[in-house]
Tab-separated table of C-alpha atoms in Angstrom:
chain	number	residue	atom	x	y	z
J	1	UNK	CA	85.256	68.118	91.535
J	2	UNK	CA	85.374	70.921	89.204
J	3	UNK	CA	84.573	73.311	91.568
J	4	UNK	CA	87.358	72.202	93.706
J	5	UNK	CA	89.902	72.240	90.972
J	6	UNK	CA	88.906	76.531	90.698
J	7	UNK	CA	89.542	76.978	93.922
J	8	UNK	CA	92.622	75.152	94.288
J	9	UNK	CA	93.821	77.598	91.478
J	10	UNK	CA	92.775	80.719	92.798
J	11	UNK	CA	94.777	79.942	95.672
J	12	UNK	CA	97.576	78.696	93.648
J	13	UNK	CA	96.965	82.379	91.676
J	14	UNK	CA	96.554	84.375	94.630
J	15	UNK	CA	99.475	83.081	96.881
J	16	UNK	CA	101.875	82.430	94.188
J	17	UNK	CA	101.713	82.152	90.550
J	18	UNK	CA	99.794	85.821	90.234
J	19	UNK	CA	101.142	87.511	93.731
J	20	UNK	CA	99.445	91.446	93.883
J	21	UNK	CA	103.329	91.673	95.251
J	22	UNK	CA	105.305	90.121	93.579
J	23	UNK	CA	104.012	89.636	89.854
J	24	UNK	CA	101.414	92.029	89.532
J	25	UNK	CA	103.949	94.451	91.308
J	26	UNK	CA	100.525	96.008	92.627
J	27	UNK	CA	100.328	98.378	95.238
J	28	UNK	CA	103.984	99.148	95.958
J	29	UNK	CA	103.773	102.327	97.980
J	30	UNK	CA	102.322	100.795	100.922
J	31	UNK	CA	104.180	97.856	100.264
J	32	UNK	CA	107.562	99.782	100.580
J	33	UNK	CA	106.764	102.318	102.778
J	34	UNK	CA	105.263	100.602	105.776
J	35	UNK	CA	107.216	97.363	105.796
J	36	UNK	CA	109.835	98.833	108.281
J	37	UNK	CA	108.210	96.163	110.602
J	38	UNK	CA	106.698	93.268	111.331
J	39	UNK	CA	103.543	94.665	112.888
J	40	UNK	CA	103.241	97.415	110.460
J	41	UNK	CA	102.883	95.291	108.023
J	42	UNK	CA	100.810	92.669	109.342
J	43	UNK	CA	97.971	95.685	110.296
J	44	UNK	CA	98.018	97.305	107.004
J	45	UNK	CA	97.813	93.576	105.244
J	46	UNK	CA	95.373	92.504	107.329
J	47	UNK	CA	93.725	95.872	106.969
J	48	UNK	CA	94.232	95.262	102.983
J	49	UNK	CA	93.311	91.779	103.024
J	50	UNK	CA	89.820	92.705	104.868
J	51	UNK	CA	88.570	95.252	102.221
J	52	UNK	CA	89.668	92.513	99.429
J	53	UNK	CA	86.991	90.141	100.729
J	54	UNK	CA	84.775	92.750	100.878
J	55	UNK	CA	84.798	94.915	98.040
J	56	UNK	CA	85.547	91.403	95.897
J	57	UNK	CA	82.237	89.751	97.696
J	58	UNK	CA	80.048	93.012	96.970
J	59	UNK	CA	81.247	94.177	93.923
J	60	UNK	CA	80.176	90.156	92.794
J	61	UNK	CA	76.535	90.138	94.704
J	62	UNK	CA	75.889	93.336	92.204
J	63	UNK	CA	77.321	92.380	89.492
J	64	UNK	CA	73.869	91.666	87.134
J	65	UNK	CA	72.641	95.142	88.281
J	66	UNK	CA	75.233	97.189	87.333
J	67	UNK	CA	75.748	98.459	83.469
J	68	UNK	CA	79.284	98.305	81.660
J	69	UNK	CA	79.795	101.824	81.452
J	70	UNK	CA	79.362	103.061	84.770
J	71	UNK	CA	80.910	100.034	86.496
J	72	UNK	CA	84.094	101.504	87.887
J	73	UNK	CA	82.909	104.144	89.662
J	74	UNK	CA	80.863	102.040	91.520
J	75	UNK	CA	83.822	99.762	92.457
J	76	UNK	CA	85.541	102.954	93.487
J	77	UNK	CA	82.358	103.724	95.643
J	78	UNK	CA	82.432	100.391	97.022
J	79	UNK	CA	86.135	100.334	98.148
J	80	UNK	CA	86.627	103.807	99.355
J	81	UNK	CA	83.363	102.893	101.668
J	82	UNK	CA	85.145	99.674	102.728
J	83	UNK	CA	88.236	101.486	103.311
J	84	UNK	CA	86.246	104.572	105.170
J	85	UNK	CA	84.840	101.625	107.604
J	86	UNK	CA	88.360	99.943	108.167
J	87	UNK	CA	89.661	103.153	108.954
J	88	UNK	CA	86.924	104.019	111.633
J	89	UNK	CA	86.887	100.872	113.337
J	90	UNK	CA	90.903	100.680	113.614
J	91	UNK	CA	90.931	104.123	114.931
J	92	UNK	CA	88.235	103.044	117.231
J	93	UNK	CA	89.823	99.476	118.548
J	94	UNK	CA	93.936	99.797	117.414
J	95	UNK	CA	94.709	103.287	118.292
J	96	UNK	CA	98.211	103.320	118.431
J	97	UNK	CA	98.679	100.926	114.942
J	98	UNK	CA	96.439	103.602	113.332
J	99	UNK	CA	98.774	106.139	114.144
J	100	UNK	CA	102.193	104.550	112.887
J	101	UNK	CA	99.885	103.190	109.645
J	102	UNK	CA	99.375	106.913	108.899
J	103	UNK	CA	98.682	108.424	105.702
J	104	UNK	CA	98.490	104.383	104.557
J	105	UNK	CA	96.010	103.669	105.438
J	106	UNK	CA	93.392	105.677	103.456
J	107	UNK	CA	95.911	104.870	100.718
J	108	UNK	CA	94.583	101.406	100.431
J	109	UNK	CA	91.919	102.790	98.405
J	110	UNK	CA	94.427	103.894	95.806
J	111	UNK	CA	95.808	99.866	95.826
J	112	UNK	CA	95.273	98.923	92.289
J	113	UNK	CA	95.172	95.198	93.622
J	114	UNK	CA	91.623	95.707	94.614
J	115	UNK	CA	90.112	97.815	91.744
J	116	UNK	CA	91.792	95.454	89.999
J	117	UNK	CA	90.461	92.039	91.189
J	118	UNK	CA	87.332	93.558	91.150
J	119	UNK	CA	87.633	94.293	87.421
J	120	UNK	CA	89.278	91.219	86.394
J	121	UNK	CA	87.633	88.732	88.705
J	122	UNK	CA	84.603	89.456	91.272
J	123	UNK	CA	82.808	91.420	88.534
J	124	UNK	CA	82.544	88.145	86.189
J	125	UNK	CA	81.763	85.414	88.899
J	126	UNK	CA	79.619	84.026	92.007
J	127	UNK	CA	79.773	85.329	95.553
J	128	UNK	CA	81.441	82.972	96.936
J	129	UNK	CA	84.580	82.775	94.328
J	130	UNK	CA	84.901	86.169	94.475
J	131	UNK	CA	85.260	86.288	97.971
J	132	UNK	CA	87.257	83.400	98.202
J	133	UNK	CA	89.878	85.241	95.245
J	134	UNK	CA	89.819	88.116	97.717
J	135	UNK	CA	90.938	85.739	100.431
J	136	UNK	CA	93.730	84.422	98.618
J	137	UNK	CA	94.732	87.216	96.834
J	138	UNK	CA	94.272	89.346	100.350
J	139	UNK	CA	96.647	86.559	101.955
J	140	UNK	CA	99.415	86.563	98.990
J	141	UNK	CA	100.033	90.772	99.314
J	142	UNK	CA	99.788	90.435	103.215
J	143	UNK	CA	102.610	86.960	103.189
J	144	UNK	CA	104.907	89.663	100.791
J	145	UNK	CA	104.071	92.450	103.289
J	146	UNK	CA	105.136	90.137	106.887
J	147	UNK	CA	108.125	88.581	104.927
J	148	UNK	CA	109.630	91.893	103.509
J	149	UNK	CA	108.849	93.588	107.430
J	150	UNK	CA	110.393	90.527	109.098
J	151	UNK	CA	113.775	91.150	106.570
J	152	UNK	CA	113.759	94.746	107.105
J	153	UNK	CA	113.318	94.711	110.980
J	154	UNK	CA	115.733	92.117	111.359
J	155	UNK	CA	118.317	93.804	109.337
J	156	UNK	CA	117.532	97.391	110.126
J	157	UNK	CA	117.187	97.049	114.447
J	158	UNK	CA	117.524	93.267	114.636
J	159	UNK	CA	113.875	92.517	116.325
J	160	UNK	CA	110.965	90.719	115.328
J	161	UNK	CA	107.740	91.563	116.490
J	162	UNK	CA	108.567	95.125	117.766
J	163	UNK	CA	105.588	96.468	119.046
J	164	UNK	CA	103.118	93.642	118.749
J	165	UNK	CA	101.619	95.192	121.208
J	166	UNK	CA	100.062	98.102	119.222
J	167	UNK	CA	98.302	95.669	117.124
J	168	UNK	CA	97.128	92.865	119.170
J	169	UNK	CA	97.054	94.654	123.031
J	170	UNK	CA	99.501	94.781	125.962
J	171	UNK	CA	99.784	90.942	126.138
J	172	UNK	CA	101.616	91.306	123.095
J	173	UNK	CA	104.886	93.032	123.947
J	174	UNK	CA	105.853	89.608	125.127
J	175	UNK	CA	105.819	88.667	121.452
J	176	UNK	CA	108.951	91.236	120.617
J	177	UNK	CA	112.305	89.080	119.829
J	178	UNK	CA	115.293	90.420	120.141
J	179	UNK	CA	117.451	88.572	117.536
J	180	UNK	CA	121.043	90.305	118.089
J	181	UNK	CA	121.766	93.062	119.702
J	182	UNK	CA	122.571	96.166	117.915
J	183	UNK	CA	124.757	99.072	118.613
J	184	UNK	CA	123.384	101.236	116.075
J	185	UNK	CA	120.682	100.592	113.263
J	186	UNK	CA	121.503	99.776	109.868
J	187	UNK	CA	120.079	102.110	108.406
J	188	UNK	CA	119.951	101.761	104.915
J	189	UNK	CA	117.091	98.763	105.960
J	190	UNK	CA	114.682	100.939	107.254
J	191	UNK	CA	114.781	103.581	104.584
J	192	UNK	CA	112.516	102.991	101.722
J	193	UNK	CA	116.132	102.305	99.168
J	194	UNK	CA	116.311	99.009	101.652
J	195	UNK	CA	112.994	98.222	100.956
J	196	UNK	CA	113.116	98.390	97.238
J	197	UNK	CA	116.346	96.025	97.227
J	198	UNK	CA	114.958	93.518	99.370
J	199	UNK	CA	112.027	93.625	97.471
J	200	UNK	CA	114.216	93.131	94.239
J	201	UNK	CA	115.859	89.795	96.234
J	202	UNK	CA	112.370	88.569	96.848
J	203	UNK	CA	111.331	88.680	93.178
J	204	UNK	CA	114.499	87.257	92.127
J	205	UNK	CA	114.096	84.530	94.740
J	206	UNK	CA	110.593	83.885	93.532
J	207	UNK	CA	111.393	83.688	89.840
J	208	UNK	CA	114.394	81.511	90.581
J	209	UNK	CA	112.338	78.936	92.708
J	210	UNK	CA	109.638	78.950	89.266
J	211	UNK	CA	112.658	78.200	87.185
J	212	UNK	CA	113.735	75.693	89.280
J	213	UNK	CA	110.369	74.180	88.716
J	214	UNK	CA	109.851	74.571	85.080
J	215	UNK	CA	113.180	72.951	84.346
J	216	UNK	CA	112.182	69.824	86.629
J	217	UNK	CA	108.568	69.591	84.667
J	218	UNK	CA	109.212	70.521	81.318
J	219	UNK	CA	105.842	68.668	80.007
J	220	UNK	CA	103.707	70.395	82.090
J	221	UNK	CA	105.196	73.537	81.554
J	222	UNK	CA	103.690	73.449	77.788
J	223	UNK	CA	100.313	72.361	79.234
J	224	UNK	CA	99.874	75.734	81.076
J	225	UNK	CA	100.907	77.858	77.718
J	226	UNK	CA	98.277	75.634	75.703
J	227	UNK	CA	95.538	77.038	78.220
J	228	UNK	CA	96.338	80.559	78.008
J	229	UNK	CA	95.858	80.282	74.643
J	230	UNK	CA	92.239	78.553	75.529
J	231	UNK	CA	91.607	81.275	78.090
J	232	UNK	CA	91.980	84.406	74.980
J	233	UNK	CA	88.893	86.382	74.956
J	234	UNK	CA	87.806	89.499	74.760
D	1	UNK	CA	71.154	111.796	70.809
D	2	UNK	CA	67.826	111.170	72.611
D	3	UNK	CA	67.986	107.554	72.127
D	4	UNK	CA	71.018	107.969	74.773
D	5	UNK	CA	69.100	109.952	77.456
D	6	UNK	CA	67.397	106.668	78.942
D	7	UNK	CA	70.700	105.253	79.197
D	8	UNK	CA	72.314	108.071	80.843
D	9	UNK	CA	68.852	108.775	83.131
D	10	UNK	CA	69.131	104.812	84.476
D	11	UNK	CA	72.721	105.136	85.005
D	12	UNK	CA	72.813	108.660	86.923
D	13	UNK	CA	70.181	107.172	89.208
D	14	UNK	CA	71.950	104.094	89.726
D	15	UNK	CA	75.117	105.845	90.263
D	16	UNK	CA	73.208	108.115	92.986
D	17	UNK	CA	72.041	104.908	94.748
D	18	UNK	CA	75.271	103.581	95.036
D	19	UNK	CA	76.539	106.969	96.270
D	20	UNK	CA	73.626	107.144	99.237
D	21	UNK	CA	74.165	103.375	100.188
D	22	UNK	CA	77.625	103.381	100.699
D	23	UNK	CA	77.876	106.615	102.314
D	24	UNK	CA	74.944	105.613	104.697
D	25	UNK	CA	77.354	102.304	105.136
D	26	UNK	CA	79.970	104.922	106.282
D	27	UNK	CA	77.557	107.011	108.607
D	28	UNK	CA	76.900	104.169	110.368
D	29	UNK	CA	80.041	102.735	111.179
D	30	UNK	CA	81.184	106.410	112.251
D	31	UNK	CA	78.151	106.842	114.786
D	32	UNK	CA	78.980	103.196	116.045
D	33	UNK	CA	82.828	104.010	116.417
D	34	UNK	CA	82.233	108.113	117.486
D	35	UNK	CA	82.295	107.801	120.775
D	36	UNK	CA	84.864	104.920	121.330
D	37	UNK	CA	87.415	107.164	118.611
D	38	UNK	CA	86.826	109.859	121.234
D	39	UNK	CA	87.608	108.037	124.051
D	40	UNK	CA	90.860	106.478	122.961
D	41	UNK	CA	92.106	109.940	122.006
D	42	UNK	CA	90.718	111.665	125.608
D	43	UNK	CA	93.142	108.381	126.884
D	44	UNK	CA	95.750	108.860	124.835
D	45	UNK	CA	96.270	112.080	125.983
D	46	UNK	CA	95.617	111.343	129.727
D	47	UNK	CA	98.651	108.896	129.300
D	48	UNK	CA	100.831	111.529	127.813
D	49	UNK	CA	99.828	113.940	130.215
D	50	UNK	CA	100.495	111.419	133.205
D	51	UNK	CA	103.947	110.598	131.637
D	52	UNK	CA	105.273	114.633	131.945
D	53	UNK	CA	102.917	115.045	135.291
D	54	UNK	CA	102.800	112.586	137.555
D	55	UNK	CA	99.364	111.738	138.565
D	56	UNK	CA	100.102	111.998	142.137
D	57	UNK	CA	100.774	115.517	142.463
D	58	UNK	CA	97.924	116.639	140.866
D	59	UNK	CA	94.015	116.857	142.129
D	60	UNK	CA	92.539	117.921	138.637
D	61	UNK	CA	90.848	116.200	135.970
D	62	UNK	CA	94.099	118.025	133.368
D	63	UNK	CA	92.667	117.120	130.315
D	64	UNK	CA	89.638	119.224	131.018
D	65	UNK	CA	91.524	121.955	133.099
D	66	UNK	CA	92.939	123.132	130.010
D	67	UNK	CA	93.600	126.671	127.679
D	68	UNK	CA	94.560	128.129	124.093
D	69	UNK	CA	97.811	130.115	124.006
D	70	UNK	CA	96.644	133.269	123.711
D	71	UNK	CA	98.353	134.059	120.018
D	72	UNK	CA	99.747	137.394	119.444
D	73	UNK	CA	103.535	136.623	120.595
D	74	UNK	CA	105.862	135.712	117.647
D	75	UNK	CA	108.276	134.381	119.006
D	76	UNK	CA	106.045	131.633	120.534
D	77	UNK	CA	103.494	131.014	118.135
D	78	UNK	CA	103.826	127.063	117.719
D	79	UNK	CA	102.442	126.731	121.400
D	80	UNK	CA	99.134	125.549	121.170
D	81	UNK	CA	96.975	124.016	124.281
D	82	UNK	CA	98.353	124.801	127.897
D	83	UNK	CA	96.839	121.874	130.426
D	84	UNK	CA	97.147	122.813	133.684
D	85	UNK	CA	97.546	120.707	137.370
D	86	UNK	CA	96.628	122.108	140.416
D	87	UNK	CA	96.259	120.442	143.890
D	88	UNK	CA	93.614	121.668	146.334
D	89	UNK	CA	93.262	124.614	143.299
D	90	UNK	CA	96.999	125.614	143.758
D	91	UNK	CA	98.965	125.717	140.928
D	92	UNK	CA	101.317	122.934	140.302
D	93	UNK	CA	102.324	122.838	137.257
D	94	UNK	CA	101.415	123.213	132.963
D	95	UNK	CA	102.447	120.686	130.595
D	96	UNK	CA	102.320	122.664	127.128
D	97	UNK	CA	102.000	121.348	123.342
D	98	UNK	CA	104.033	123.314	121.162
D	99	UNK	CA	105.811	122.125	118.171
D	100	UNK	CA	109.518	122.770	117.354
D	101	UNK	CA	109.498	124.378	113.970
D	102	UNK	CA	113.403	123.831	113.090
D	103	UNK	CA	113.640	119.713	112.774
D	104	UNK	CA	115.315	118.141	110.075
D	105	UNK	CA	111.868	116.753	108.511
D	106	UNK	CA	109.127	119.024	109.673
D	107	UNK	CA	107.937	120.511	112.949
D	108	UNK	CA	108.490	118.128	116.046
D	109	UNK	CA	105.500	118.343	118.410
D	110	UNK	CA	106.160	118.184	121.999
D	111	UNK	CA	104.485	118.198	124.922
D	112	UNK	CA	106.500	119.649	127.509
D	113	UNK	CA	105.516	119.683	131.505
D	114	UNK	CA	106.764	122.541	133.584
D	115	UNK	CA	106.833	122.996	137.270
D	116	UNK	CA	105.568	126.243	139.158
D	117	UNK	CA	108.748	126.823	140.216
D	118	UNK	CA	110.193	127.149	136.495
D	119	UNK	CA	112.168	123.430	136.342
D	120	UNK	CA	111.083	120.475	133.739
D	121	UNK	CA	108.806	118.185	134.847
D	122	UNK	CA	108.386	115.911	131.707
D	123	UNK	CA	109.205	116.005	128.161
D	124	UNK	CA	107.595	114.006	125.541
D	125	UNK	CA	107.727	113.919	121.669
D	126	UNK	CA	103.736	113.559	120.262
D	127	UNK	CA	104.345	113.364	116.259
D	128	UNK	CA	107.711	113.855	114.375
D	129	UNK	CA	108.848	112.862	110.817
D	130	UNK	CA	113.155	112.836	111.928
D	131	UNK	CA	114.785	110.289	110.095
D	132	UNK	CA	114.430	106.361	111.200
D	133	UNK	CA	117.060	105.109	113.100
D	134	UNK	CA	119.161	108.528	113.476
D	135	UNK	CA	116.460	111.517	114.830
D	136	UNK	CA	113.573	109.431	115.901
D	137	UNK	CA	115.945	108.733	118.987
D	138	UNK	CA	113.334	111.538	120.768
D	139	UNK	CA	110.924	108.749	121.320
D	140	UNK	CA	110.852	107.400	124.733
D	141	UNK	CA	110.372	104.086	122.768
D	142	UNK	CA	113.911	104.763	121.274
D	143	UNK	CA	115.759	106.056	123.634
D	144	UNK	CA	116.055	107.871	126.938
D	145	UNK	CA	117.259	111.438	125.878
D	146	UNK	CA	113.885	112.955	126.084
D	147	UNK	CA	114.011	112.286	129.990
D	148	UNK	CA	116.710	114.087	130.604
D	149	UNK	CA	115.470	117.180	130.381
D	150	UNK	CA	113.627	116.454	133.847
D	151	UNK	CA	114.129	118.750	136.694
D	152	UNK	CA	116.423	120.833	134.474
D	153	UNK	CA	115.778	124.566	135.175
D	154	UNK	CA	116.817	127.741	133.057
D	155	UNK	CA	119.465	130.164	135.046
D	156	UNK	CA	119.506	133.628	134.177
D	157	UNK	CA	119.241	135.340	130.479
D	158	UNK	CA	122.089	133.920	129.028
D	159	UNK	CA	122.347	129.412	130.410
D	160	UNK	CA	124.334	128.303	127.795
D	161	UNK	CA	124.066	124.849	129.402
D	162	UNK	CA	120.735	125.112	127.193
D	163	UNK	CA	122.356	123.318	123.792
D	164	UNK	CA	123.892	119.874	122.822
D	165	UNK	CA	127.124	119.087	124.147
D	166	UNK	CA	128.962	119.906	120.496
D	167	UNK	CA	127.577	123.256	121.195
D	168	UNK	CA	129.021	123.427	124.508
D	169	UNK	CA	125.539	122.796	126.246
D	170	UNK	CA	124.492	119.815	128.558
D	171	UNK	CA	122.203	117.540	126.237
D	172	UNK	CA	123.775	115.046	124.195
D	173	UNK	CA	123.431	115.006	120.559
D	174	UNK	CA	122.832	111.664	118.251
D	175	UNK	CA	125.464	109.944	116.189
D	176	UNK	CA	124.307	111.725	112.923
D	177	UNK	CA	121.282	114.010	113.683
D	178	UNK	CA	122.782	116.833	115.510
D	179	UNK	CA	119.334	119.226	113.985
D	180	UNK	CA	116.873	117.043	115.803
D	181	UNK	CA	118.258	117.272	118.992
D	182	UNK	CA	119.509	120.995	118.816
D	183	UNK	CA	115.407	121.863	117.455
D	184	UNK	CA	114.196	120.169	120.536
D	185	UNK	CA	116.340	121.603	123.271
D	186	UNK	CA	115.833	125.322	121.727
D	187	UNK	CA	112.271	124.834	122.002
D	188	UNK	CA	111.956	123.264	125.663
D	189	UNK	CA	114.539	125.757	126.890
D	190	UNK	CA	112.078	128.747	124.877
D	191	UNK	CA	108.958	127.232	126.112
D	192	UNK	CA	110.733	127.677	129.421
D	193	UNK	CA	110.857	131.003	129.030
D	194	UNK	CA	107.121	131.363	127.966
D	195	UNK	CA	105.952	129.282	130.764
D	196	UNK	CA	108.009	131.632	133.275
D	197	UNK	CA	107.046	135.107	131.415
D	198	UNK	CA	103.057	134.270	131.389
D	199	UNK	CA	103.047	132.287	134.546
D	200	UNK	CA	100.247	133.997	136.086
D	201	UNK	CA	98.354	134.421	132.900
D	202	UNK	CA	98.219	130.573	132.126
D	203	UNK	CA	97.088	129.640	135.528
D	204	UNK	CA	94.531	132.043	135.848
D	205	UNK	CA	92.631	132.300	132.626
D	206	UNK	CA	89.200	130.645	132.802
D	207	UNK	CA	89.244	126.720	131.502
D	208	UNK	CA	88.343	127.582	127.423
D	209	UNK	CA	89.056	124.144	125.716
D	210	UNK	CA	89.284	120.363	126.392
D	211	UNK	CA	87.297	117.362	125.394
D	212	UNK	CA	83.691	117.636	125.581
């Protein structure tokens, strides 16, 4: 029962109340620079999402052997060799989505989200929590990654799904949806600036939806402050 | 300060553990993936050579059929690897990776197919960093332009036809990006030239480069 209650918040953390996106603001340069489409962003959160688990399930299985002071470069060892092996294996199997990922994805190395959860979460409990964290965590930056693609390509060349193919094989380009027809692309959507404002909407939106919620339950609202309190260690 | 050097003994040997382990994690996943990585870029380029050259009018295994620019010539120094087609050993024609050193982001790196007889065959863009939406229109994914250099063919010194159409020439420039398209012409229309001026040079030099 008790068990069940953690997990049901680290999902609740991971996919909404602590977003790596959207609250924790963590790893915005591949979140703004490759969301200029659906796909892109669904291989590099995927790709993200993957070394989460990972790192967050090893950096946990080690965590008695490993002394205080020389604990982060070990998680730094441990994700850049997660990251190396992502790397290889989508230049071996998704060619063409490892070219238009670029310079990103090494970069996910540099994501604070992971060093971070490792720090904060995987380093302190069990295997299995740890990984599960990752999971959630891993799903809650790659649902702000698809959402903020599917905005930008449909506002910036008014497709969904453009180039499914590179990810997922030639079956794929079937996927592509052609949602209006443009005559020529709206720019200001593809370019990073349209990233960072619909980025700003999506915060707002999120923050607005949590107000909307905290003024319907005020009670409960004062619950959760009371165990923050609880939760003050150091 | 001695009662540290245990400390710092246990944790420089854990630290090197950690180092072997996960770079022997690496090794291995780069032997596994080696050859496969390999063979999807020996593909890759098969399709981009098949794209400029059709496949048809070629005997040749291209990729492997393949030479460095000799450097030395200014003027041409961005050309790179020359892959050549022949049928029954004649030669048909080169397609040519250069790079166009005068886009608006960057160099633009071509491949660009040229028949014996001095016409196009093929154009392609490889890698570019032109803006989204306005230069990246020299993607065959974008849009058509890049085709239309086919069968075009340089008359005389001076074929002024050789520039976008705001510059009096025959190619048509983009709504905005009048750089990108202007950089790419100048280089096709001077790889042209190369191809024409070392004709017999690039057909006869002995095979020095391709994928092992």
């Amino acid at each position: 029962m008790k068990i069940d209650a953690e997990y049901k918040e680290l999902a609740w953390q991971g996919l909404w109340k602590n977003n790596p996106g959207l609250v924790q603001l963590l790893g915005l340069c591949p979140l703004l620079a490759v969301t200029s489409t659906v796909v892109n962003a669904l291989g590099l959160g995927i790709a993200t999402m993957f070394v989460l688990i990972c790192s967050n399930a090893t950096v946990s299985a080690i965590r008695q052997w490993v002394p205080k002071e020389i604990r982060i470069p070990i998680f730094v060892l441990i994700i850049a060799a997660f990251v190396t092996c992502v790397q290889l294996l989508m230049n071996a199997f998704t060619y063409d989505l490892y070219q238009s990922l670029g310079i990103f994805l090494p970069l996910i190395v540099t994501n604070c989200a992971i060093i971070g959860r490792a720090e904060a979460y995987a380093s302190k409990n069990p295997v299995k929590q740890a990984s599960f964290d990752g999971l959630m965590m891993g799903l809650g930056f790659l649902a702000v990654l698809v959402i903020l693609g599917g905005i930008r390509e449909i506002l910036g060349q008014g497709t969904l799904f453009d180039g499914a193919n590179l990810l997922l094989g030639t079956w794929a380009t079937e996927l592509r949806i052609e949602v209006y027809k443009l005559d020529s692309q709206f720019l200001l959507a593809i370019l990073p600036p349209g990233a960072f404002i619909a980025m700003g909407f999506l915060i707002a939106g999120k923050n607005a939806i949590d107000n909307k919620i905290a003024q319907a339950k005020p009670k409960q609202l004062e619950q959760a402050i009371e165990r923050v309190r609880v939760n003050f260690e150091n | 300060m001695s009662a540290l050097a245990p400390a710092i003994n246990k944790n420089a040997k854990l630290l090197m553990l950690f180092a072997v382990a996960c770079t022997a994690a690496v090794s291995l996943v780069h032997l596994l993936t080696k050859s496969r990585i390999e063979l999807q870029a020996q593909q890759q380029l098969i399709r981009q050579l098949n794209e400029t050259i059709d496949e048809n009018r070629h005997d040749n295994a291209m990729f492997r059929d393949c030479i460095i620019a000799p450097q030395g010539d200014k003027e041409n120094s961005s050309v790179d690897v020359i892959y050549r087609a022949r049928m029954n050993n004649a030669p048909i024609a080169a397609a040519i990776k250069t790079a166009a050193p005068d886009g608006y982001n960057g160099n633009i790196e071509l491949l660009i197919a040229i028949n014996n007889d001095g016409s196009v065959s093929g154009v392609r863009t490889l890698l570019h960093k032109e803006t989204p939406g306005l230069g990246d229109k020299i993607e065959l994914r974008k849009s058509d332009w890049i085709t239309k250099f086919s069968d075009k063919k340089v008359i005389g010194e001076n074929d002024n036809r050789w520039a976008v159409i705001k510059d009096g020439g025959m190619f048509d420039q983009f709504t905005g990006a009048t750089i990108t398209p202007r950089a790419v012409v100048k280089t096709v229309r001077k790889t042209v030239d190369y191809f024409k001026a070392n004709q017999d040079v690039i057909f006869n030099t002995e095979s020095n480069c391709g994928i092992k």
